Structures are given as structure tokens and as C-alpha cells.
Amino acid sequence: MEKHRVQGRRAYLISFIIPVVAMILIFIFRGIFPFGKETFLRTDMYHQYAPFFSEFQYKLHHGGSLLYSWDVGLGINFSALYAYYLASPLNWLLLLCPKGLILEFMTYMIVVKIGLAGVAMSWYLRRRFPEQTLGCSFIAILYALSGYISAYSWNLMWLDCIILFPLIMLGLERLVRGESAMLYVIALGLSILSNYYISIMTCIFMVIYFICLNVLEGIGNARVVGLRVLRFGLYSLIAGGLAAVTLLPEIYALQMTASSDFNFPQTATQYFTIIDMFARQMPFVETEQGLDHWPNIYAGALVFLLLPLYFMNRKIELREKIVNGLLLVFFYLSFSVNILNFIWHGFHYPNSLPCRQSFIYIFLILVLCYEAWLDRAASSAREVNASFGMAIAFLLVAQKVVTDDAIHFSVFYLSGLFVLLYYCFLYTERTRTKRTHRWTAIAMLVVVSVEATLNMAVTSVTTTSRTAYVSDNKDVEKLVQAVRAEDDGFYRFEKITRKTKDDGAWMNFPSVSLFSSTAYAHCSDFFKRMGMESSTNAYSITGSTPLMNMLMSVKYGIYSEEPQAPGEMGLSYIASSGMTSIYQTEFALPLGYMLSDAALEAWDTHAGTPALAQNSLCEALDCAPVMSSVLGEFYDSDYSFTADQAGEYYAYVNNASVKQVVANYGYTEKSFNNVDRGYLLELGYLEAGDTVTLHSKTEGQSVSADVYRFDYNALRELQDVLQDESLELTSWKDTKLSGTITTEQGGVMMTSIPYDPGWKVFVDGVETDITEVKDTFLGVELTPGTHTIELRFMPQGLVLGGLITALSLAMLLVIWLLTRRFGLLGDGLREFEELTQEDEAEETMAAFEEGPESMAAPADADAAGDDVVPEVLAEETDGNEDDADLEIIAIHEE
């Protein structure tokens, strides 16, 4: 027993240490801090996760609410953002992390989670299979450093689900065998709590795997199967209930995003062939993270040898091979067929990062390979040779037919080299001496570790400059704190030179822009109509005019360069720090202001172009238009204009196919990307007579544009009208605001808060229905007079979710106590099966006494799949008919 514990500790240590050391070696080679000046920030980790981790850390350290945040997107439901990005229990360790080390917290948390994935896989294998070998360690290493991890390790919010998946699988297997379901329900509940999205795929597979386990365990007895189904359904619901406190608010929030759209594919299509797909099992294949549908399924070159051995191994039951073979085929179809791909991803097509369920396939194929490794003694030399031949044959065929650009020609030769090494180990190990076994296992471990580490180094861990990412952070934070010390009102900042749309969250100041999967779809639509950049899950202040800044309470601008003509644009210098300066604009409205019903009706936000939509508001309030048209002319594929007077100029490109535009000023150029998103190009302040030429950098596309000069005098007139009846806040916090407003005519108090049903508005102490202004903003109807206004926020579903979680915990506790006391719905399933088998044994004995004729299986028994010989006897005799007969006779004589 002690030897077993020592072996287990050794296996877990190897499974953790080797992936961790591999990642740290790669970090050293890449120069990732503290080994250099780089950082492991990739795609969404750069643009979203780092800012959101910073916001979470700031709230933990400063006592902010975890329900709402003003620092991004004009204000956003933070509980939904937390559930989507931050719900891993390990993230609460940010309490111990200083602000300056958030990037390192994220980076090395990835390393720790990769190591824990190896431990979880090793733990599963040692408990699933009775044999205890070093093989579980190198299989665990391949799981921890798989192609899925190589492609998506930066997506650290998914990694908890990868760690918990082996535990969920073991828990489900125990549940079906009639053992305790506690591991299953707790691990699945933690997975759903940590990241509901990847857990969708886990839950889908749990249903599939439950069916497979019933086929493998036997479905002859309807009562046993019924009890399994009951336990599976009950414990699965409890697992979901445990996570309801975060899951339910997230579900409500997602209904307000672009992800709520549902378009089931009408026809089935195939993306690629099985050979193309299985070729991506090779090491050193470039990972796919774009819009192509290739799965990232590398799990070691060892798979090419052990997988054929699994299906050739005579010791493994045929039924098990058939079930697992069908599972593999099903996954191949899931990767390749659009309808299955759509279902796996929560009834949506993924926006890049394809085949997000491929970690399940990797787990499954590695378990089959480990079983082949354990039973390798039952494989003949001929079968080992045949497996090697099939592996080499596949590589040769793949080299001929596969045309995927992600596979360099050298990949085939390197894969063949590793396959040859593993073949030599397997063949040498057949000498069966204890010393040879030990050294072969060690050699396998070394080669597997080297292969997995090299694959990770070649295909993963891209870096960016840490210095550049944090260069102005201290200056910005210093300036923001200085402004807040002098001005305690409600306002927002605009950072002119942004690194991300979520800079407000990264440096903790109220802002307008947002890039998040929880972004309000109605805000994205409004921003686009008004000439600001937006996309499916993002909206930004890029393209915003001074009018839009005013409506959204943007009072301060953060500049990395001195603005042009600040006096003419209403900007007043406040302070500087390093290369960063902060300016205050004279055009900033309070959080709320009155609009008459007639003005709201007249304001056409769907006027056709952003300039017309903004001018429509001016006209609705009887003010002069702020956007004045300036004529230009075409030159081939370019568009050119000359400023008729000094001022700030904007251009709107009418050709939606143009993605990139360069503005040539004669003495300099300015580039604009993602122009097809329909935002206004901010050309800057021009003097009278300056000529600007707009040139398309999109091949085959010409520029057709409307040019406008912004009128600040018209903006002052509009500000006076709106400022006259505006909300004066007396206090504001994350989830509660209070103030007063006076209106002569009444109407709608429009706020710059995005509409969310979680907001409640109290007018003079009475809860009042909220209005969705222009399908975007929070508003409330007011009668003439002076009113006290109070706004409170509570996320939809949070109270109900908390109640469901509490009830689920109570139910789980009751079931656990009943199970321990009476064996109900827990370990009692095995007793139930044994009682059932005893009843069958008695029936068989009675038939034996009546005579041999009665021993023939009746037709209905055949149909049900029941054996005449009791299952318990068949298991004890290991299939020996003579022993079974002797056992029956012995029972009969007694």
C-alpha cells in the first residue's frame, strides 16, 4: 500500500513538473518577464482578459461592487462579465497580487493550470485502470501539452474546464457503476461555475458518454438502467444548480448581446476530409485560430502507433472497441460537418478559435492509447510491426494528398522520426526483462517530454512587448487620480491613443469603449448608426464627434501628443505626466438630461448616414446642424477635398467594401483600419486651403466619401438647450445613483447609461417604469416639476440564481447524508444490481431443477439481452463455461 502511494505521488509530480518546466523553458527562450521584456499576451488576452483582470483586482482591493462597472462600455453588468471571463476560483488570488504584476499573475497562472491538467489526467488514469505504471505520466504530459493547449493556452478562462474534465469523466463512470456521484456533481458544478461556455461542450459529451457507458456496462435490466438515468439526471441538474448564482445572470445578460441571434444551418456541408483532419495529429503543425475550421488535435506522435494497437489488441473487448471507434468517428464528423459544429458550440458558429470541443477528443484518444500501452503484452510482434507500418503508410499518403498550408513539409519527416523512436522502444521492451521495462519507460518519458515541449515551443507562446503595454500606465493613473481629487462629479474619460477598447478597465477610469462577448447589442447598433466603430461584440469611441462625446458625458481627454488647436476645439489643459497630458472639454453633459416626446420622435437615428443622424438631433431641438457638408472630387480611385475654412473635419466612406484608407495631407499620412465598420474618419483640425486625398488600400476598391466640417458654435447652442434641464447628482456609486432634476414641460429624462432591465428607477421615492431611449439608453418619463431621482442596479437572475444554488447545496447535502445512512441514490445502486442478479440466479436455479428443457432462453429474454447464466457468475468465472456449470451445481446442492 505504501509503495502504491509513493508511485502515485511520483506520477503526479512528474505529470505536474514536466509541463511546468517545459513552459518555463519556453518563457526563458522567448524572453518573457522576468526573463526578458516580453509578455505572453495573445489576441483576446491582450485586448480583453488583461483589462478585465485589472478591473477585478481593482474592485477587490478598493471594495468596489462586483455587480456593475462604469469603467467600460458606458457602464456594464459586471456580474455577467465576471461569469464569462473571471469566474475561476483561482482568480480570487488577485487579492494577493499588486497592480504591477497582473500580467505575470495571468501568465504564470496559465503555467500552473497546465501543470494541474497533467495531474488531473494522471489521477484519472491511475483510478480508471488497476495497473500502476509510469505510462500514465507521459500520457498526462501529452494531455497537458496537447494541440488544444498549444492553440488556446492564452485563453486561461477555459483551462479550468480542461483540468476538471478528467475528474468529471471519472465521476460519471463511478455514477454509472453505482458508486458515489459526489465527484461527478462537484467537478461538473465547478466546471460550469468556472466557464459556462466550455462546460456546454462538456455537458453535451456527458450525455453521449452516459449512453456509451450504459452500452458497455449492460442494458439488459430495465430497472438498473432506469435508476442510472434517474441518478444521472438528478446529479446533473444539481451540478447546474450549484453554478446558478453566476449562470442565471449570465443567461439573462447574453440575451441582450449579439450572441442571442439563432440561425440554424439549413444544409449540411463538409469542411475537410478525414485524412486532412487526422494529419493535424502530427507534431509541429501550425495551430488554427482564425476562421478556418481546422481542429487542433495534436496529442503526440505516439498516437499513430498506439491507436492501431488498441483496435488490434485481443485482450480488449470487441464491444468496447466498437463503442470507442464510433465515438472517434463521431468526433471526426463533429469537426468536419457544419451542423454538428454548430450544435457543439452552443448553437452558434464560433467567431474564430474553431473546434473548441477538441480537448474531449484528445482526452478520449489518449485514454485509448494508454489502454493499449497497458495491454501491450497482449500485442504480438506482428501487430506492433503492423501498427508501425500503418503509421508510416499514413504519413506517406498524407504527404501526398494533404495540402493544408499549416503543415510544413518537414512535419512529415519529423513525425516519422518520432514514430520510429517509439516503435524501437516498443519493440525493445518486448524482451520483457525488468531492467529493460524500466529503462524503456524512462526513455519513452524523455522523448515524449521533448516532443511535447518542442511542439509547444514551435506552435504556441507568441509574445508582445511588456514595456510598450505598460509604458504610460503610471502617468495615466497619476493624472486620473489628480482629476478625481479635484472633481468628484460623474464624468467619463476618452483616451485618444488607446491600446485596447478596454483601456478604461485596464487603468480603472470610466470610459465609453468596450470589447467583450457581453457587450450590449443595442449599443453596438446605436454606435454604428451615429458614426462610431462597432462590431458584433464591441463598440468604441473611434469616430466619435464632439456631439457624441457630449451626450456620453466625456469630460476629459487623455493625450499622448498635444492636440491640434485645443482652444478652437474647446479644450483646456489640466496637467501632464511624462509624455501624457490631460485636457478638459467645455462640452460635457451630466449623466441625464431632458428631451421632450416631440424631440425624441423627431430625432431620426436611422437617417441613412451618421452625419444626418447627428444633425437630426439638432433639428429636433431647433438648433443649427453640427455637421456641415464639404464638397470634393474624384481622382481615379481616390477622393480629394480642400478645407473651405479652418476647423475639425470628418469623412464617411460610402463604399462598404473598403477596409483600409490612407489620408494624404501632402506633408504626412494617416491610416484608418476596419473602415468597413462604417465609422467616421477623424481627419483632424485643418487650416483653410489644406487639401486631403483619401486613398483606398483595399485592392480593387475606390473611395467614395462624404466630408464634413464640425461646427462648434452649433454644438454650444445644443449644449445650452440640454444643459438647462439636466440631472444634478448628489451621490453615485457602482450600483446606486441619486440626484434631482427640474423640468418645465416634462418628457423623458434620457441618460447615457446603456439600457439594462437590472436597473430600477425611483422618482420621488416611487418605483417608475424605465424607458428604452432610441432602443439603447436608460430613460424615465417625468412630469413637470422638481423630482428626486434614484437609480439602483441588481443583475437580472442573481437573486433567483443564488436561491437555486442554495437549494442545490442543501439537496446535495441531504442526498449525501441519506446515502451514508441508507445507501439511497448513491452506493445503493450496486446493492440494487446485486439483489437483481440474486433474483435472476434464483430463477435460473428453479429452471435448472425443472430440467434442461427449461434452461433454454425465452424469446423475450433474448430480445432484452439477458443471459441465462447470472451475470455475477459469469464475471466470477471469467467466461469459463465449465467453472460456471460447477458453480451452478454447487449452489443447487446447497
PDB file of C-alpha atoms in Angstrom, residues 673-763:
ATOM      1  CA  ASN A 673      -8.297  50.368 -40.481  1.00  0.00           C
ATOM      2  CA  ASN A 674     -11.618  48.488 -40.327  1.00  0.00           C
ATOM      3  CA  VAL A 675     -13.265  51.246 -42.337  1.00  0.00           C
ATOM      4  CA  ASP A 676     -15.928  48.748 -43.443  1.00  0.00           C
ATOM      5  CA  ARG A 677     -17.370  49.013 -39.917  1.00  0.00           C
ATOM      6  CA  GLY A 678     -18.881  52.321 -41.017  1.00  0.00           C
ATOM      7  CA  TYR A 679     -17.378  54.853 -38.642  1.00  0.00           C
ATOM      8  CA  LEU A 680     -16.475  58.475 -39.301  1.00  0.00           C
ATOM      9  CA  LEU A 681     -12.803  59.029 -40.166  1.00  0.00           C
ATOM     10  CA  GLU A 682     -11.388  61.707 -37.848  1.00  0.00           C
ATOM     11  CA  LEU A 683      -9.220  63.744 -40.212  1.00  0.00           C
ATOM     12  CA  GLY A 684      -8.263  66.248 -37.519  1.00  0.00           C
ATOM     13  CA  TYR A 685      -8.028  70.023 -37.457  1.00  0.00           C
ATOM     14  CA  LEU A 686      -7.337  71.603 -40.877  1.00  0.00           C
ATOM     15  CA  GLU A 687      -6.479  75.132 -41.858  1.00  0.00           C
ATOM     16  CA  ALA A 688      -8.353  76.811 -44.677  1.00  0.00           C
ATOM     17  CA  GLY A 689      -6.876  75.708 -48.007  1.00  0.00           C
ATOM     18  CA  ASP A 690      -5.443  72.398 -46.756  1.00  0.00           C
ATOM     19  CA  THR A 691      -6.022  69.570 -49.232  1.00  0.00           C
ATOM     20  CA  VAL A 692      -6.573  65.962 -48.182  1.00  0.00           C
ATOM     21  CA  THR A 693      -6.680  62.955 -50.500  1.00  0.00           C
ATOM     22  CA  LEU A 694      -8.341  59.702 -49.402  1.00  0.00           C
ATOM     23  CA  HIS A 695      -6.852  56.567 -50.972  1.00  0.00           C
ATOM     24  CA  SER A 696      -8.149  53.013 -50.639  1.00  0.00           C
ATOM     25  CA  LYS A 697      -5.630  50.359 -49.598  1.00  0.00           C
ATOM     26  CA  THR A 698      -8.180  47.637 -50.324  1.00  0.00           C
ATOM     27  CA  GLU A 699      -7.322  46.047 -53.642  1.00  0.00           C
ATOM     28  CA  GLY A 700      -9.796  46.760 -56.417  1.00  0.00           C
ATOM     29  CA  GLN A 701     -11.852  49.240 -54.389  1.00  0.00           C
ATOM     30  CA  SER A 702     -12.161  53.013 -54.856  1.00  0.00           C
ATOM     31  CA  VAL A 703     -13.063  55.620 -52.248  1.00  0.00           C
ATOM     32  CA  SER A 704     -16.471  57.238 -52.353  1.00  0.00           C
ATOM     33  CA  ALA A 705     -16.806  59.579 -49.392  1.00  0.00           C
ATOM     34  CA  ASP A 706     -18.819  62.362 -47.790  1.00  0.00           C
ATOM     35  CA  VAL A 707     -16.743  65.019 -45.985  1.00  0.00           C
ATOM     36  CA  TYR A 708     -17.973  67.224 -43.133  1.00  0.00           C
ATOM     37  CA  ARG A 709     -16.694  70.111 -41.046  1.00  0.00           C
ATOM     38  CA  PHE A 710     -17.788  70.153 -37.422  1.00  0.00           C
ATOM     39  CA  ASP A 711     -19.472  73.371 -36.215  1.00  0.00           C
ATOM     40  CA  TYR A 712     -18.604  74.140 -32.563  1.00  0.00           C
ATOM     41  CA  ASN A 713     -20.930  77.144 -32.435  1.00  0.00           C
ATOM     42  CA  ALA A 714     -23.879  74.892 -33.229  1.00  0.00           C
ATOM     43  CA  LEU A 715     -22.667  72.484 -30.527  1.00  0.00           C
ATOM     44  CA  ARG A 716     -22.690  75.295 -27.905  1.00  0.00           C
ATOM     45  CA  GLU A 717     -26.255  76.136 -28.843  1.00  0.00           C
ATOM     46  CA  LEU A 718     -27.286  72.486 -28.466  1.00  0.00           C
ATOM     47  CA  GLN A 719     -25.461  72.160 -25.150  1.00  0.00           C
ATOM     48  CA  ASP A 720     -27.308  75.149 -23.713  1.00  0.00           C
ATOM     49  CA  VAL A 721     -30.656  73.561 -24.577  1.00  0.00           C
ATOM     50  CA  LEU A 722     -29.841  70.182 -22.993  1.00  0.00           C
ATOM     51  CA  GLN A 723     -27.906  71.573 -20.016  1.00  0.00           C
ATOM     52  CA  ASP A 724     -30.881  73.682 -18.983  1.00  0.00           C
ATOM     53  CA  GLU A 725     -32.835  70.668 -17.701  1.00  0.00           C
ATOM     54  CA  SER A 726     -30.312  68.074 -16.554  1.00  0.00           C
ATOM     55  CA  LEU A 727     -29.776  65.688 -13.673  1.00  0.00           C
ATOM     56  CA  GLU A 728     -27.717  67.003 -10.780  1.00  0.00           C
ATOM     57  CA  LEU A 729     -26.213  64.016  -8.986  1.00  0.00           C
ATOM     58  CA  THR A 730     -25.845  64.235  -5.216  1.00  0.00           C
ATOM     59  CA  SER A 731     -24.156  60.833  -4.866  1.00  0.00           C
ATOM     60  CA  TRP A 732     -23.088  57.990  -7.101  1.00  0.00           C
ATOM     61  CA  LYS A 733     -21.667  54.537  -6.544  1.00  0.00           C
ATOM     62  CA  ASP A 734     -21.291  51.435  -8.688  1.00  0.00           C
ATOM     63  CA  THR A 735     -24.893  50.273  -8.227  1.00  0.00           C
ATOM     64  CA  LYS A 736     -26.715  53.336  -6.882  1.00  0.00           C
ATOM     65  CA  LEU A 737     -27.074  56.939  -8.025  1.00  0.00           C
ATOM     66  CA  SER A 738     -29.138  59.761  -6.527  1.00  0.00           C
ATOM     67  CA  GLY A 739     -29.912  63.280  -7.714  1.00  0.00           C
ATOM     68  CA  THR A 740     -32.503  65.904  -8.588  1.00  0.00           C
ATOM     69  CA  ILE A 741     -33.857  67.341 -11.818  1.00  0.00           C
ATOM     70  CA  THR A 742     -36.262  70.157 -12.659  1.00  0.00           C
ATOM     71  CA  THR A 743     -38.298  70.198 -15.864  1.00  0.00           C
ATOM     72  CA  GLU A 744     -40.856  72.745 -17.018  1.00  0.00           C
ATOM     73  CA  GLN A 745     -42.598  70.749 -19.741  1.00  0.00           C
ATOM     74  CA  GLY A 746     -41.876  67.185 -18.666  1.00  0.00           C
ATOM     75  CA  GLY A 747     -40.893  64.442 -21.085  1.00  0.00           C
ATOM     76  CA  VAL A 748     -38.211  61.770 -20.938  1.00  0.00           C
ATOM     77  CA  MET A 749     -35.052  62.033 -18.891  1.00  0.00           C
ATOM     78  CA  MET A 750     -32.514  60.337 -21.139  1.00  0.00           C
ATOM     79  CA  THR A 751     -29.326  59.034 -19.551  1.00  0.00           C
ATOM     80  CA  SER A 752     -26.091  57.838 -21.138  1.00  0.00           C
ATOM     81  CA  ILE A 753     -26.463  54.533 -19.249  1.00  0.00           C
ATOM     82  CA  PRO A 754     -26.979  51.520 -21.551  1.00  0.00           C
ATOM     83  CA  TYR A 755     -30.450  50.063 -21.095  1.00  0.00           C
ATOM     84  CA  ASP A 756     -30.459  47.012 -18.823  1.00  0.00           C
ATOM     85  CA  PRO A 757     -33.566  45.580 -17.111  1.00  0.00           C
ATOM     86  CA  GLY A 758     -31.463  45.222 -13.964  1.00  0.00           C
ATOM     87  CA  TRP A 759     -31.831  48.965 -13.358  1.00  0.00           C
ATOM     88  CA  LYS A 760     -34.682  50.218 -11.184  1.00  0.00           C
ATOM     89  CA  VAL A 761     -35.631  53.911 -11.153  1.00  0.00           C
ATOM     90  CA  PHE A 762     -37.372  55.597  -8.233  1.00  0.00           C
ATOM     91  CA  VAL A 763     -38.937  59.014  -8.856  1.00  0.00           C
TER      92      VAL A 763
END
